[in-house]
Amino acid sequence: VLTESSRKKFAGTSAEIVGTYDLDGVDIDWEYPGLRGEDNVFRAEDKQNFTLMFKAIREELDKLSSRTGKSYQVTTALPCFPRLFEVTDMGKAAEYLDFVNIMAYDFYVAGDTAGHHSNLYPAESYEKEESGDKAYDLYTKAGVPAEKLVLGIPFYGRSWFMKSDDNRGINRAVDSVTRGGGFTFIKDSIMTKPDFVRYWDEKAKAPYLWNAKTRQLVTYDDEESVKVKCEYVKARKMGGVMFWQYASDPKEYLLTAVNEHLYK
């Protein structure tokens, strides 16, 4: 997306694929414009080119629409951390987007501390913690209409062994990382073990498992937190919810909860 010609080629070939295979549109998962992700190239120019990329895709899909009579969507998946809003112009980008899928999870992955990885609200500090609610504030203040925002729900958990039993591990120091697993695994395997106790964080509106013997913390979404998130989305007139990923919950515990609570 660095040059006008390369953006035009990218947008044109994307629209061609959409037309050839009768797809619904184009979704962009760029991790991250203007910031280091895992191994991406990033530049200061990404801020303007991020918006220009969506503009080019929108224009090419509109041309396709004029030929087919069908409407096509341009969407994107983006994180929640505040730094993103310094390196993008989300208000301008939103003009070309149908939905912004907020990746409201992985708040803790690696690092010296751990806690809820997909909490709707902060457990202790709004300023210091990431949360779905804080992400909503950041996106709407940046100019993205609420009806274009889609709240992401993880169908998997994160887990760590903690250095102490203080606060049952929430927002405390990590000793080592271990497997969390998908929600079907968490519910059918981990939660059946007697040493794991489920707790509900009323402030964060998030469940977690704590094993006092091993000091293992497991954070995840369950049916209760999904219900709360669906109610939140409806109350704020957001575009809906999305999830990552289906294979993490093959018994559809959480997908069933979404269907039960999002459409009531």
Short mmCIF file of C-alpha atoms in Angstrom, two decimals:
data_model
loop_
_atom_site.label_atom_id
_atom_site.label_comp_id
_atom_site.label_asym_id
_atom_site.label_seq_id
_atom_site.Cartn_x
_atom_site.Cartn_y
_atom_site.Cartn_z
CA VAL A 1 0.00 0.00 0.00
CA LEU A 2 3.03 2.27 -0.15
CA THR A 3 2.27 3.84 -3.54
CA GLU A 4 -0.87 4.83 -5.40
CA SER A 5 -0.12 2.33 -8.18
CA SER A 6 0.45 -0.57 -5.78
CA ARG A 7 -2.71 0.27 -3.83
CA LYS A 8 -4.70 0.36 -7.06
CA LYS A 9 -3.32 -3.02 -8.11
CA PHE A 10 -4.03 -4.53 -4.69
CA ALA A 11 -7.57 -3.14 -4.62
CA GLY A 12 -8.27 -4.15 -8.21
CA THR A 13 -7.09 -7.73 -7.82
CA SER A 14 -8.96 -8.02 -4.51
CA ALA A 15 -12.20 -6.93 -6.18
CA GLU A 16 -11.49 -9.35 -9.03
CA ILE A 17 -11.24 -12.24 -6.55
CA VAL A 18 -14.47 -11.13 -4.85
CA GLY A 19 -16.26 -11.13 -8.20
CA THR A 20 -14.78 -14.41 -9.42
CA TYR A 21 -15.75 -16.37 -6.32
CA ASP A 22 -18.94 -14.46 -5.48
CA LEU A 23 -17.64 -13.31 -2.09
CA ASP A 24 -19.19 -10.71 0.21
CA GLY A 25 -16.31 -8.26 0.24
CA VAL A 26 -12.79 -7.67 1.58
CA ASP A 27 -11.58 -7.89 5.17
CA ILE A 28 -8.18 -6.47 6.14
CA ASP A 29 -6.21 -7.78 9.11
CA TRP A 30 -3.09 -5.61 9.17
CA GLU A 31 -1.06 -6.12 12.32
CA TYR A 32 -0.13 -3.31 12.52
CA PRO A 33 -0.06 -0.06 10.51
CA GLY A 34 2.67 2.19 11.89
CA LEU A 35 3.60 -0.30 14.61
CA ARG A 36 5.60 -3.48 14.96
CA GLY A 37 3.59 -6.67 15.06
CA GLU A 38 5.42 -9.97 14.66
CA ASP A 39 7.52 -9.41 11.54
CA ASN A 40 5.83 -6.65 9.56
CA VAL A 41 7.38 -3.68 7.80
CA PHE A 42 5.98 -0.45 9.22
CA ARG A 43 6.46 3.18 8.29
CA ALA A 44 5.27 6.64 9.29
CA GLU A 45 3.44 6.79 5.93
CA ASP A 46 1.22 3.94 7.08
CA LYS A 47 -1.05 6.44 8.80
CA GLN A 48 -2.27 7.97 5.55
CA ASN A 49 -1.82 4.85 3.44
CA PHE A 50 -4.00 2.84 5.80
CA THR A 51 -6.93 5.11 4.95
CA LEU A 52 -6.02 5.31 1.26
CA MET A 53 -5.97 1.52 1.05
CA PHE A 54 -9.58 1.30 2.24
CA LYS A 55 -10.56 4.09 -0.12
CA ALA A 56 -9.04 2.22 -3.08
CA ILE A 57 -10.74 -1.05 -2.12
CA ARG A 58 -14.07 0.70 -1.64
CA GLU A 59 -13.83 2.30 -5.08
CA GLU A 60 -13.01 -0.99 -6.80
CA LEU A 61 -15.82 -2.82 -5.03
CA ASP A 62 -18.24 -0.06 -6.01
CA LYS A 63 -17.22 -0.59 -9.63
CA LEU A 64 -17.87 -4.30 -9.21
CA SER A 65 -21.22 -3.54 -7.62
CA SER A 66 -22.25 -1.43 -10.61
CA ARG A 67 -21.65 -4.48 -12.83
CA THR A 68 -23.23 -7.15 -10.63
CA GLY A 69 -25.95 -5.22 -8.79
CA LYS A 70 -24.69 -6.66 -5.50
CA SER A 71 -23.39 -4.75 -2.50
CA TYR A 72 -19.99 -5.55 -1.02
CA GLN A 73 -18.46 -4.86 2.37
CA VAL A 74 -15.08 -3.51 3.39
CA THR A 75 -14.18 -4.53 6.94
CA THR A 76 -11.10 -4.69 9.13
CA ALA A 77 -9.94 -6.34 12.34
CA LEU A 78 -8.03 -4.07 14.71
CA PRO A 79 -6.65 -4.21 18.28
CA CYS A 80 -7.56 -2.22 21.36
CA PHE A 81 -4.31 -0.65 22.51
CA PRO A 82 -4.30 3.19 22.63
CA ARG A 83 -1.10 3.52 20.57
CA LEU A 84 -3.04 2.43 17.48
CA PHE A 85 -4.92 5.72 17.45
CA GLU A 86 -1.68 7.70 17.19
CA VAL A 87 -0.64 5.89 14.00
CA THR A 88 -4.02 5.73 12.23
CA ASP A 89 -6.81 8.15 11.40
CA MET A 90 -9.76 5.95 12.27
CA GLY A 91 -12.34 8.66 11.70
CA LYS A 92 -11.30 9.01 8.05
CA ALA A 93 -10.78 5.28 7.55
CA ALA A 94 -14.28 4.60 8.89
CA GLU A 95 -15.77 6.54 5.98
CA TYR A 96 -14.84 3.63 3.70
CA LEU A 97 -15.53 0.80 6.16
CA ASP A 98 -18.74 -1.09 6.84
CA PHE A 99 -17.48 -2.64 10.08
CA VAL A 100 -14.49 -2.46 12.39
CA ASN A 101 -14.01 -5.78 14.16
CA ILE A 102 -12.44 -4.99 17.53
CA MET A 103 -10.03 -7.70 18.66
CA ALA A 104 -11.02 -7.32 22.31
CA TYR A 105 -8.83 -10.15 23.53
CA ASP A 106 -5.19 -11.09 24.11
CA PHE A 107 -4.88 -8.19 26.55
CA TYR A 108 -2.30 -10.39 28.28
CA VAL A 109 -0.22 -12.84 26.24
CA ALA A 110 3.46 -12.49 27.12
CA GLY A 111 5.12 -10.27 29.67
CA ASP A 112 5.84 -9.96 33.36
CA THR A 113 2.22 -9.68 34.47
CA ALA A 114 -1.05 -11.41 33.57
CA GLY A 115 -4.76 -11.06 34.14
CA HIS A 116 -8.03 -11.13 32.23
CA HIS A 117 -7.29 -11.43 28.54
CA SER A 118 -10.75 -10.39 27.31
CA ASN A 119 -12.45 -8.44 30.10
CA LEU A 120 -15.27 -6.08 29.23
CA TYR A 121 -14.31 -3.64 32.00
CA PRO A 122 -11.07 -3.10 33.97
CA ALA A 123 -10.50 -5.18 37.07
CA GLU A 124 -8.60 -2.41 38.87
CA SER A 125 -7.62 0.59 36.72
CA TYR A 126 -9.32 2.02 33.63
CA GLU A 127 -6.21 3.97 32.68
CA LYS A 128 -3.75 1.09 33.05
CA GLU A 129 -5.81 -1.83 31.77
CA GLU A 130 -7.18 -2.67 28.36
CA SER A 131 -10.83 -3.67 28.13
CA GLY A 132 -13.67 -3.94 25.65
CA ASP A 133 -15.32 -0.87 27.12
CA LYS A 134 -12.14 1.19 26.88
CA ALA A 135 -11.76 0.10 23.25
CA TYR A 136 -15.31 1.25 22.55
CA ASP A 137 -14.44 4.66 24.02
CA LEU A 138 -11.23 4.93 22.00
CA TYR A 139 -12.86 4.02 18.69
CA THR A 140 -15.92 6.23 19.09
CA LYS A 141 -13.81 9.19 20.25
CA ALA A 142 -11.63 8.66 17.16
CA GLY A 143 -14.71 9.07 14.98
CA VAL A 144 -15.88 5.52 14.28
CA PRO A 145 -19.70 5.33 14.57
CA ALA A 146 -20.92 2.83 17.18
CA GLU A 147 -23.02 1.01 14.58
CA LYS A 148 -19.82 0.14 12.67
CA LEU A 149 -18.10 -1.35 15.71
CA VAL A 150 -18.17 -5.12 16.23
CA LEU A 151 -16.99 -6.49 19.58
CA GLY A 152 -14.63 -9.45 19.39
CA ILE A 153 -15.09 -12.44 21.69
CA PRO A 154 -12.37 -15.10 22.09
CA PHE A 155 -13.46 -18.72 21.96
CA TYR A 156 -10.23 -19.67 23.80
CA GLY A 157 -8.46 -18.91 27.05
CA ARG A 158 -5.01 -17.88 28.24
CA SER A 159 -3.17 -19.39 31.20
CA TRP A 160 -0.13 -18.80 33.39
CA PHE A 161 1.53 -20.03 36.55
CA MET A 162 1.78 -17.05 38.87
CA LYS A 163 4.54 -16.09 41.30
CA SER A 164 2.16 -15.64 44.23
CA ASP A 165 -1.46 -16.23 45.20
CA ASP A 166 -2.11 -12.51 45.66
CA ASN A 167 -5.46 -11.50 44.12
CA ARG A 168 -5.66 -15.05 42.68
CA GLY A 169 -3.20 -13.91 40.02
CA ILE A 170 -5.26 -11.13 38.44
CA ASN A 171 -2.92 -8.35 37.28
CA ARG A 172 -0.03 -9.89 39.15
CA ALA A 173 3.47 -11.22 38.35
CA VAL A 174 3.90 -14.23 36.05
CA ASP A 175 6.18 -17.16 36.74
CA SER A 176 5.60 -18.97 33.41
CA VAL A 177 3.13 -19.34 30.55
CA THR A 178 1.10 -22.50 30.01
CA ARG A 179 -1.70 -23.69 27.75
CA GLY A 180 -5.13 -22.17 28.07
CA GLY A 181 -6.91 -23.93 25.23
CA GLY A 182 -10.27 -23.52 23.55
CA PHE A 183 -13.43 -23.08 25.58
CA THR A 184 -14.69 -26.60 24.87
CA PHE A 185 -11.43 -27.92 26.35
CA ILE A 186 -11.61 -25.52 29.29
CA LYS A 187 -15.20 -26.45 30.12
CA ASP A 188 -15.00 -30.20 29.55
CA SER A 189 -11.48 -30.80 30.88
CA ILE A 190 -9.96 -28.09 33.07
CA MET A 191 -13.16 -27.13 34.88
CA THR A 192 -13.86 -30.75 35.83
CA LYS A 193 -10.66 -30.94 37.88
CA PRO A 194 -11.36 -30.37 41.59
CA ASP A 195 -8.35 -28.11 42.21
CA PHE A 196 -9.61 -25.50 39.73
CA VAL A 197 -12.19 -23.09 41.14
CA ARG A 198 -14.21 -20.72 38.94
CA TYR A 199 -14.46 -17.12 40.12
CA TRP A 200 -16.40 -14.18 38.71
CA ASP A 201 -14.79 -10.73 38.66
CA GLU A 202 -17.75 -8.42 39.13
CA LYS A 203 -15.78 -5.30 38.16
CA ALA A 204 -14.31 -6.80 35.00
CA LYS A 205 -17.46 -8.84 34.19
CA ALA A 206 -15.15 -11.75 33.48
CA PRO A 207 -14.75 -15.34 34.73
CA TYR A 208 -11.46 -16.98 35.61
CA LEU A 209 -10.16 -20.24 37.04
CA TRP A 210 -7.67 -20.39 39.89
CA ASN A 211 -5.75 -23.40 41.15
CA ALA A 212 -4.47 -22.51 44.61
CA LYS A 213 -2.17 -25.53 44.79
CA THR A 214 -0.25 -24.80 41.61
CA ARG A 215 -1.03 -21.05 41.38
CA GLN A 216 -2.35 -21.54 37.84
CA LEU A 217 -4.60 -18.82 36.43
CA VAL A 218 -6.89 -19.38 33.43
CA THR A 219 -8.75 -16.43 31.88
CA TYR A 220 -11.42 -16.84 29.21
CA ASP A 221 -14.98 -15.99 28.21
CA ASP A 222 -17.89 -18.25 29.17
CA GLU A 223 -21.65 -18.22 28.71
CA GLU A 224 -22.13 -15.64 31.47
CA SER A 225 -19.59 -13.14 30.16
CA VAL A 226 -20.85 -13.63 26.58
CA LYS A 227 -24.36 -12.71 27.77
CA VAL A 228 -23.01 -9.54 29.39
CA LYS A 229 -21.11 -8.63 26.23
CA CYS A 230 -24.15 -9.16 24.02
CA GLU A 231 -26.19 -6.91 26.30
CA TYR A 232 -23.43 -4.31 26.16
CA VAL A 233 -23.39 -4.39 22.35
CA LYS A 234 -27.16 -3.94 22.15
CA ALA A 235 -27.21 -1.14 24.73
CA ARG A 236 -24.61 0.83 22.77
CA LYS A 237 -26.20 0.04 19.41
CA MET A 238 -23.00 -1.51 18.07
CA GLY A 239 -22.84 -3.52 14.85
CA GLY A 240 -22.68 -6.90 16.59
CA VAL A 241 -20.09 -9.39 17.80
CA MET A 242 -17.46 -11.54 16.10
CA PHE A 243 -15.31 -14.33 17.46
CA TRP A 244 -11.95 -16.02 17.04
CA GLN A 245 -12.14 -18.86 16.35
CA TYR A 246 -14.78 -21.49 15.62
CA ALA A 247 -12.42 -24.47 15.99
CA SER A 248 -11.68 -23.46 19.59
CA ASP A 249 -15.22 -24.32 20.70
CA PRO A 250 -16.44 -27.22 18.51
CA LYS A 251 -19.32 -27.99 20.88
CA GLU A 252 -20.57 -24.42 20.25
CA TYR A 253 -21.09 -23.53 23.90
CA LEU A 254 -20.27 -19.88 23.25
CA LEU A 255 -21.83 -19.64 19.79
CA THR A 256 -25.08 -20.90 21.30
CA ALA A 257 -24.82 -18.23 24.01
CA VAL A 258 -24.30 -15.53 21.36
CA ASN A 259 -27.39 -16.69 19.46
CA GLU A 260 -29.45 -16.79 22.64
CA HIS A 261 -28.54 -13.34 23.88
CA LEU A 262 -27.69 -11.16 20.88
CA TYR A 263 -31.07 -11.45 19.21
CA LYS A 264 -33.44 -11.22 22.19
#
